[in-house]
Every structure is written in structure tokens, then in C-alpha cells.
Amino acid sequence: MPQSADLTVPRRPLRLIGGAAVALAIAALIVTLFWSILSAAATQPAGTSHVDLGYLIYITTLQAVLSTILSIIVGIALAWALNRLRFAGRGLIIGLFASAIVTPGLVVAFGLLSVWGRSGWLGALNVPIFGLGGVVAAHLILDGAFAARILLARLDAIPEGRLKTGQSLALGAWTRFAIIDWPALRGTLPGLAAIIFLLAFTSFPIVLLLGGGPAVQTLEAAIYAAVRLDFDLGAAVKLALVQIAICSVIILVSSGLAPLSTSLDRPTEPRWRDASGARALQWVVLAIALLGFATPLLAVLADGVGGLGDVLVQPAFWASLATSLWIGIASALLALLLALVIASARAASPSRVTRMVLGAPAYAYLAVPAVALSLGAFLLVRDLGIPPDTAAPLVVVIANALLSLPFAMATLAPPFEAIARSRGRLIRSLDLGGMRQFRQIEWPLIARDVGLVLALSFCFSLGDLGVI
């Protein structure tokens, strides 16, 4: 098998060098920022922060595990329903759920308060929205919809021939799921679960607003409190190192997994009609998911419409909009460039270890606390004598690009590796160079994914809060 892989994957040393250079640059940046924090912490007197590290790790892990398990369950159920049902506006509904991953957590948190808070739409029900339940609910709204969109793509990519065979055998809804659907989903679940766990584990604005105090607090929120409230750099460094250690293990494991199965052709529109009982359940699942995801967003819109006119006449709004737009565009282009370099380098290597080493830095932002990166950047530019206001735009652009990079890699890496496996021999036989290979073979197959990466990265930049 290794010999076959060597013969299939075209030799692209420049791509490997470029990917290694980007991975090394990201790692060097993070090390430099942490070194600035460690240097500053060494000159600070002992802090007064008292953190129960054991409980903090426990509650952070607990809410992340609950959020991951529930999001995967909801994602499977919703993807199953959307894959079977055909109705007017289906594309719009799918787009609504696809927008979940770029919806700012703060918006969802405010939406939950508008619905379930004491003065909210359903406040009379006295549902406890603060604490573990509220944090998990907010994560479920975001990550459950995100999981559904990813899993739906896997179900839509099932070969039409397999579906026709299943229909000719008169498979029922549950039998089809066990025989056809589950094999298409299960390879995606480990990597998807790792991303959702990391998102929940490093959650910041949701926990800050709905955590209800120290009882439910993530490591990242504790780092923010140590820096912002006490300026205890020693405690911040200790908490940051713990978070990095835990997240790095998950990132290394997930980056070594096989890429998600990717179809290089346009997905077909399968026509599979289940029995009436299964269809009724599918409509119920879709209705509950729409209520759960759309209601908080509608509540935020309803609360904000009244004062929209006052906001639009403020010069500060238009200045902020212009700043957000150019930072978003710059961040999206940088994230795309980094993802293209790393993804093409991973696809050019037949070694699983090399692919793991190249891919791990792309997920650094999910392991390294954004607050710690921001603090390190602030201390570094201060030590270099650079005015923080001058360095801030560059820091925000780089940070937002790193924030988008894991999702850009999850989008671009699978098609690049699928192309290397399925078209590698053709590329070698035609003796295509690296740029000709990209223009003639790879670009036509990844162009739509590139557009998705740009859109996601731009929206991520608009919704980011931690670094700013």
C-alpha cells in the first residue's frame, strides 16, 4: 500500500516546502506570543487569583462533552430528515442551518435570553437559562445545525446506484439507515465530534453571558477573568497551558484521521419516499429544529428593529461597518491562502505522519486561547515600542484568519486529497507541473469550495469577539 501511494501521489516538493513554512510560521507566532506573556509574568508579583483548577477542567469538559453528544444526535436526526424530505424552500432551510457556524455566539445567547429570560417571550415558564443548561442549549443551537449541514452533504453524496439498489430491495426507513446511511456517516463523525468539542471547550462569549458565574466557566473565560479583572499573568499562563495541552491531544488525534469522504461530482437529488410513519417523524424533527434555531434569531431581530433607525444615523456605525468590511475581506483572503498552501501540501505527501504535522498548526486557534493570543500580541508590540492602535488591525486580521483556518482546512483538505488519490496517476502520466495541475485539474473541482471558504471566513471575522 505505501508503494502504491508513492506511485499515485505526484511529487510536489515546493508544495511540501510551502506547507511546512506556513505550519512553522504559525507555530513560531504562537510560541513568540506566549514567550512575551511568560516574560511579563516573570516580572509581575505573585497574583491573588484563586482558581480551583480541577473543578474548572471538570465543568469545561462536562459542558463540552454534553454539547458534542447532543449536537451529533441532533445533527444526525436533522440530516436524515432533510435528506428524505422534498418541499418548496428546502434550499433556503438548508442555507439557514448552514449559517449556524458563522452566527456569533453572542447573538444566540441574547436570543435565548429574549425567549426564555425573565422578561422574555416565554419567561413565565421559569426555564433556568443561566448555568449549564443555558450554555449547552446555546451550543446545541449552533453546533447541532452545523453538524446537520455537514452530515447532510455526506448523505446527499451517496451514489445513486446504491439508492436504486436499496429501492429495488424495498428497504424500509430504518433498514436503509442501517445499511446505506450509517456507513456514509460514521467516517465523518470522529472528526466532526472533535471540532464541535473544541468549539464548546473553548467557548467564550456564550459562557460569559449564560454561565451564571464561576459555577459554569470555561478555561478561556477564566483566563479572561485572570487577565482583565486581576491582571494575574501567572494564573493566565497556567490556565492557558492546561487548555493547550488538552486541546492539542484532540487536535493531533483528529488531524491524523483519514479525510472525510468527498464526492468530486455534483450531488444528485435522490428521490426516496419513506413510509408515512417515518415521514411524519421527519417533519416533526424538522419543525422542532426550526423552532429551536430560528426562534432565538427572530427574537433578536424583533428586539433590534425598533432602534435600527437610530443606529443607522450614527457616524460611528458606518465607520465600524467600513472597518469590519475591510478586515473581513483581508482575513478571508489570508485564511484562503493559508488553507490552500497547507491543504495542497498535505495532499502531496504519502506519509500520514507528515500530513499530521502539516495539519496540526492549522487547528492552533481551537487550542490556544484567543485571550492569551491577544494579550501576548499586546505585550509584544508594547515591548517593541509599536503603538497598539497601529498594530491592532494587523493582529485582528491574522487572528481572524487563524480562527477561520480550521474550517477552511475541513473544506479544502478532503477534495485536495481525493484529487491526489483519484487523479494522481493521470497527473503524473501527463507530466503536469504544479501550477498547471492546479489550473487544469484542481481548480475546476475546488472552485465552489473556495467560494464557501471565502464566505465562511468573512462571516467569522464579522462575528469574532475574543481578540477584539
XYZ file of C-alpha atoms in Angstrom:
468
model
C 0.000 0.000 0.000
C 2.696 2.627 0.783
C 4.405 1.830 -2.529
C 1.117 2.327 -4.378
C 0.559 5.636 -2.624
C 4.057 6.793 -3.634
C 3.317 5.970 -7.252
C -0.087 7.697 -7.161
C 0.698 10.977 -5.408
C 2.571 13.378 -7.723
C 5.868 14.623 -6.299
C 5.468 18.259 -5.342
C 8.468 19.304 -3.189
C 7.643 23.006 -3.490
C 4.170 22.370 -2.085
C 5.653 20.443 0.827
C 8.148 23.232 1.496
C 5.388 25.852 1.342
C 3.130 23.886 3.685
C 5.997 23.330 6.114
C 6.881 27.036 6.021
C 3.285 28.078 6.816
C 2.962 25.491 9.591
C 6.287 26.602 11.066
C 5.305 30.273 10.846
C 2.052 29.659 12.720
C 3.864 27.656 15.391
C 6.579 30.326 15.691
C 3.965 33.076 16.032
C 2.211 31.263 18.865
C 5.492 30.495 20.648
C 6.578 34.140 20.339
C 3.319 35.442 21.779
C 3.458 33.023 24.680
C 7.061 33.912 25.312
C 6.050 37.562 25.671
C 3.438 36.555 28.271
C 5.904 34.359 30.164
C 8.488 37.174 30.175
C 5.941 39.652 31.513
C 4.659 37.157 34.102
C 8.193 36.645 35.432
C 8.429 40.339 36.309
C 5.000 40.521 37.951
C 4.427 39.968 41.693
C 2.552 36.833 42.695
C -1.107 37.150 41.760
C -4.085 36.881 44.040
C -6.291 34.767 41.750
C -7.550 31.567 43.328
C -8.775 29.048 40.781
C -9.992 25.529 41.508
C -8.231 24.042 38.509
C -9.690 20.553 38.962
C -13.276 21.797 39.041
C -12.615 24.193 36.163
C -11.341 21.352 33.968
C -14.290 19.188 35.037
C -17.014 21.731 34.249
C -15.336 22.810 30.994
C -15.075 19.194 29.844
C -18.593 18.343 31.021
C -20.311 21.101 29.068
C -18.177 20.342 26.000
C -18.957 16.608 26.125
C -22.695 17.228 26.594
C -22.713 19.777 23.783
C -20.852 17.401 21.464
C -23.029 14.342 22.131
C -26.303 16.247 21.817
C -25.116 18.137 18.715
C -24.147 14.893 16.970
C -27.502 13.287 17.818
C -29.453 16.342 16.653
C -27.247 16.649 13.564
C -27.865 13.035 12.524
C -31.633 13.328 13.049
C -31.894 16.631 11.179
C -29.666 15.490 8.307
C -31.783 12.328 7.992
C -34.989 14.390 7.823
C -33.644 16.927 5.311
C -32.192 14.203 3.092
C -35.579 12.486 2.765
C -37.974 15.433 2.552
C -38.590 17.467 -0.598
C -40.578 20.702 -0.297
C -40.643 24.281 -1.525
C -37.992 26.341 0.235
C -35.832 23.338 1.145
C -32.705 25.085 -0.153
C -33.462 28.137 1.983
C -33.879 25.973 5.093
C -30.592 24.198 4.415
C -28.899 27.574 3.988
C -30.342 28.695 7.322
C -28.771 25.749 9.104
C -25.515 26.201 7.185
C -25.289 29.741 8.565
C -25.165 28.369 12.113
C -21.401 28.026 12.217
C -20.894 31.724 11.375
C -23.641 33.021 13.655
C -21.965 34.872 16.545
C -22.450 33.041 19.833
C -23.346 36.330 21.473
C -26.348 36.684 19.141
C -27.645 33.230 20.086
C -27.114 33.929 23.780
C -29.088 37.190 23.570
C -31.750 35.373 21.571
C -32.150 32.708 24.263
C -32.473 35.440 26.879
C -35.113 37.186 24.761
C -37.125 33.959 24.563
C -36.523 32.242 27.912
C -35.307 35.078 30.158
C -37.437 36.512 32.949
C -38.799 39.232 30.679
C -38.660 37.091 27.535
C -41.397 35.712 25.322
C -41.686 32.525 27.378
C -40.323 33.887 30.640
C -43.473 32.837 32.504
C -42.362 29.204 32.185
C -39.401 29.946 34.503
C -36.961 27.845 32.483
C -33.469 28.177 34.041
C -31.484 29.762 31.235
C -28.359 30.597 33.248
C -25.905 27.842 34.092
C -25.016 24.553 32.466
C -28.383 24.131 30.722
C -28.258 27.524 29.030
C -24.651 27.067 27.862
C -25.370 23.614 26.405
C -28.586 24.884 24.763
C -26.730 27.718 23.018
C -24.012 25.336 21.828
C -26.661 22.890 20.635
C -28.355 25.560 18.509
C -25.083 26.442 16.805
C -23.240 23.130 16.651
C -26.278 20.903 16.073
C -27.202 22.854 12.946
C -23.568 22.854 11.836
C -23.348 19.072 12.290
C -26.581 18.604 10.353
C -25.240 20.544 7.377
C -22.005 18.537 7.263
C -23.799 15.193 7.626
C -26.440 16.137 5.058
C -23.660 16.615 2.493
C -22.479 13.061 3.211
C -25.991 11.665 2.739
C -26.564 13.651 -0.446
C -23.292 12.267 -1.834
C -24.410 8.617 -1.568
C -24.122 7.112 -5.091
C -27.434 6.979 -6.905
C -26.805 3.362 -7.884
C -26.712 2.319 -4.244
C -30.029 4.059 -3.615
C -31.654 2.394 -6.626
C -30.485 -0.976 -5.336
C -31.988 -0.194 -1.939
C -35.283 0.817 -3.522
C -35.398 -2.344 -5.605
C -34.984 -4.341 -2.384
C -37.854 -2.341 -0.796
C -35.755 -1.307 2.185
C -37.678 0.402 4.968
C -36.562 3.707 6.527
C -34.677 2.123 9.413
C -33.145 -0.646 7.323
C -31.908 1.881 4.772
C -30.382 3.979 7.534
C -28.513 0.970 8.951
C -27.321 -0.422 5.609
C -26.831 2.677 3.417
C -26.833 5.858 5.500
C -24.827 4.854 8.562
C -21.751 3.672 6.607
C -21.745 7.052 4.822
C -21.932 8.955 8.132
C -19.737 7.077 10.571
C -16.419 8.000 8.947
C -17.301 11.683 9.323
C -18.346 11.542 12.976
C -14.924 11.382 14.739
C -13.540 14.467 13.003
C -16.843 16.339 13.309
C -17.125 15.482 17.007
C -13.556 16.707 17.586
C -14.322 20.100 16.013
C -17.561 20.503 17.979
C -15.836 19.514 21.229
C -13.076 22.059 20.641
C -15.606 24.791 19.809
C -17.532 24.104 23.014
C -14.394 23.590 25.106
C -13.009 26.988 24.080
C -16.367 28.783 24.128
C -16.067 32.331 25.397
C -18.964 34.786 24.813
C -21.700 32.188 25.428
C -20.191 31.098 28.742
C -19.502 34.693 29.716
C -23.176 35.622 29.241
C -25.047 32.428 30.190
C -22.611 30.665 32.522
C -24.106 32.281 35.589
C -20.783 32.957 37.284
C -17.907 30.722 38.419
C -20.181 27.665 38.748
C -20.118 27.175 34.958
C -16.968 28.627 33.475
C -14.625 27.504 30.707
C -10.856 27.753 30.871
C -10.962 30.580 28.340
C -13.441 32.586 30.429
C -11.230 32.001 33.493
C -8.205 33.269 31.556
C -10.170 36.380 30.613
C -11.086 36.958 34.280
C -7.477 36.459 35.414
C -6.170 38.959 32.858
C -8.973 41.506 32.701
C -10.011 41.645 36.347
C -6.834 40.756 38.270
C -4.079 41.103 35.641
C -2.646 37.907 37.103
C -0.404 36.827 34.224
C 0.899 33.806 36.119
C -2.595 32.364 36.539
C -3.436 33.176 32.912
C -0.360 31.330 31.660
C -1.107 28.287 33.829
C -4.704 28.093 32.632
C -3.680 28.651 29.023
C -1.117 25.840 29.165
C -3.733 23.461 30.579
C -6.156 24.339 27.777
C -3.481 23.945 25.122
C -2.423 20.564 26.489
C -5.966 19.164 26.475
C -6.926 20.595 23.085
C -3.616 19.630 21.463
C -4.214 15.962 22.196
C -7.598 16.138 20.471
C -6.192 18.127 17.548
C -3.303 15.717 16.972
C -5.655 12.743 17.006
C -8.219 14.362 14.712
C -5.621 15.742 12.279
C -4.292 12.231 11.797
C -7.679 10.831 10.839
C -8.432 9.953 7.265
C -10.044 12.843 5.364
C -13.803 12.934 5.086
C -15.110 11.115 2.060
C -15.663 13.654 -0.675
C -17.515 13.391 -3.946
C -15.847 15.297 -6.765
C -19.065 15.376 -8.745
C -22.207 17.405 -8.164
C -24.512 15.605 -5.726
C -27.690 14.209 -7.219
C -31.194 14.809 -5.942
C -32.215 11.376 -4.667
C -35.922 10.576 -4.703
C -36.598 8.253 -1.805
C -40.044 8.185 -0.266
C -40.307 6.576 3.159
C -43.454 5.169 4.704
C -45.964 7.578 6.240
C -44.832 6.927 9.817
C -41.186 7.744 9.053
C -42.200 10.831 7.046
C -44.297 12.119 9.933
C -41.297 11.739 12.241
C -39.099 13.572 9.730
C -41.484 16.532 9.647
C -41.565 16.607 13.461
C -37.755 16.610 13.625
C -37.556 19.432 11.073
C -40.218 21.513 12.852
C -38.514 21.187 16.252
C -35.123 22.054 14.761
C -36.521 25.132 13.019
C -38.170 26.336 16.215
C -35.019 25.753 18.227
C -32.700 27.534 15.831
C -34.900 30.214 14.286
C -36.779 31.420 17.386
C -33.752 32.979 19.178
C -32.674 34.683 15.948
C -36.174 36.047 15.348
C -36.247 37.318 18.922
C -33.015 39.244 18.366
C -34.375 40.705 15.125
C -37.632 41.702 16.813
C -35.775 43.380 19.673
C -33.453 45.255 17.335
C -35.848 46.505 14.646
C -37.241 49.260 16.847
C -33.901 51.007 17.341
C -32.462 50.306 13.905
C -33.129 53.807 12.597
C -31.239 55.418 15.469
C -28.231 53.194 14.783
C -28.143 53.920 11.044
C -27.822 57.675 11.553
C -24.768 57.357 13.793
C -21.408 58.030 12.060
C -19.758 55.531 14.413
C -21.880 52.737 12.917
C -20.754 53.442 9.359
C -17.123 53.776 10.460
C -17.377 50.421 12.258
C -19.039 48.864 9.206
C -16.238 50.030 6.912
C -13.611 48.714 9.327
C -15.409 45.385 9.646
C -15.671 45.011 5.863
C -12.020 45.581 5.054
C -10.820 43.467 7.979
C -13.243 40.710 6.956
C -12.054 40.745 3.335
C -8.373 40.744 4.325
C -8.926 37.944 6.860
C -10.846 35.826 4.348
C -8.154 36.163 1.675
C -5.392 35.336 4.159
C -7.293 32.322 5.509
C -7.873 31.041 1.964
C -4.195 31.436 1.049
C -3.021 29.601 4.186
C -5.558 26.805 3.687
C -4.628 26.324 0.017
C -0.934 26.063 0.851
C -1.392 23.616 3.736
C -4.099 21.509 2.061
C -2.118 21.113 -1.163
C 0.988 20.195 0.839
C -0.888 17.550 2.820
C -2.256 16.057 -0.385
C 1.242 15.910 -1.875
C 2.579 13.745 0.943
C 2.014 9.980 1.118
C 3.133 9.938 4.761
C 0.416 10.016 7.391
C 2.833 11.471 9.951
C 3.779 14.307 7.596
C 0.130 15.097 6.938
C -0.485 15.194 10.697
C 2.444 17.534 11.327
C 1.408 19.846 8.483
C -2.253 19.905 9.510
C -1.914 20.347 13.272
C -0.914 24.072 13.255
C -3.995 24.850 11.164
C -6.101 23.995 14.214
C -3.983 26.041 16.617
C -6.688 28.645 17.182
C -9.010 25.971 18.591
C -6.365 25.031 21.164
C -4.704 28.327 22.026
C -6.963 30.747 23.935
C -7.824 33.836 21.914
C -7.478 35.952 25.041
C -3.933 34.666 25.550
C -3.018 35.385 21.936
C -4.418 38.899 22.237
C -2.557 39.536 25.491
C 0.678 38.187 24.003
C 0.306 40.424 20.958
C -0.381 43.445 23.157
C 2.680 42.800 25.343
C 4.866 42.106 22.305
C 4.026 45.321 20.435
C 4.384 47.262 23.689
C 7.880 45.846 24.227
C 8.793 46.650 20.623
C 7.635 50.238 21.058
C 4.871 49.934 18.460
C 1.647 51.837 19.323
C -1.108 49.264 19.985
C -3.538 51.186 17.773
C -1.107 50.814 14.868
C -0.623 47.062 15.358
C -4.253 46.260 16.195
C -5.580 45.927 12.603
C -2.781 43.524 11.625
C -3.264 41.455 14.774
C -7.025 41.237 14.231
C -6.615 40.202 10.569
C -4.114 37.451 11.456
C -6.197 36.251 14.398
C -9.389 36.112 12.336
C -7.576 34.205 9.592
C -6.360 31.657 12.153
C -9.907 31.462 13.532
C -11.240 30.534 10.080
C -8.364 28.226 9.157
C -9.714 25.014 10.790
C -12.966 25.283 8.852
C -11.159 26.264 5.662
C -8.983 23.171 6.042
C -12.019 20.980 6.739
C -13.496 22.272 3.466
C -10.434 22.169 1.190
C -8.280 19.313 2.505
C -10.689 16.453 1.614
C -11.097 17.427 -2.088
C -7.356 18.023 -2.465
C -6.591 14.552 -1.082
C -9.400 12.983 -3.100
C -7.927 14.525 -6.263
C -4.473 13.187 -5.380
C -5.882 9.679 -4.965
C -8.225 9.605 -7.946
C -6.341 11.798 -10.472
C -2.769 11.306 -9.285
C -1.804 8.764 -11.930
C -3.338 10.926 -14.665
C -1.385 13.969 -13.447
C 1.857 12.000 -13.447
C 1.212 10.491 -16.874
C 0.559 13.963 -18.361
C 3.620 15.327 -16.543
C 1.690 18.358 -15.330
C 3.628 20.895 -13.287
C 2.380 22.242 -10.001
C 0.652 25.343 -11.398
C -0.703 23.511 -14.462
C -2.004 20.807 -12.144
C -3.764 23.448 -10.076
C -5.251 25.325 -13.058
C -6.331 22.368 -15.169
C -7.185 19.664 -12.624
C -7.675 21.030 -9.125
C -9.233 24.472 -9.608
C -12.296 23.298 -11.583
C -13.052 20.798 -8.804
C -12.475 23.069 -5.794
C -13.740 26.422 -7.130
C -17.090 26.102 -5.338
C -15.318 25.124 -2.112
C -13.063 28.168 -2.417
C -16.134 30.397 -2.595
C -17.524 28.719 0.506
C -14.249 29.248 2.367
C -14.206 32.956 1.493
C -17.817 33.381 2.641
C -17.274 31.493 5.899
C -14.040 33.314 6.703
C -15.604 36.711 6.031
C -18.575 35.930 8.295
C -16.274 34.574 11.007
C -14.395 37.841 11.003
C -17.587 39.866 11.411
C -18.711 37.763 14.383
C -15.425 37.437 16.281
C -15.284 38.936 19.761
C -12.412 37.357 21.681
C -9.459 39.068 20.035
C -11.160 42.437 19.624
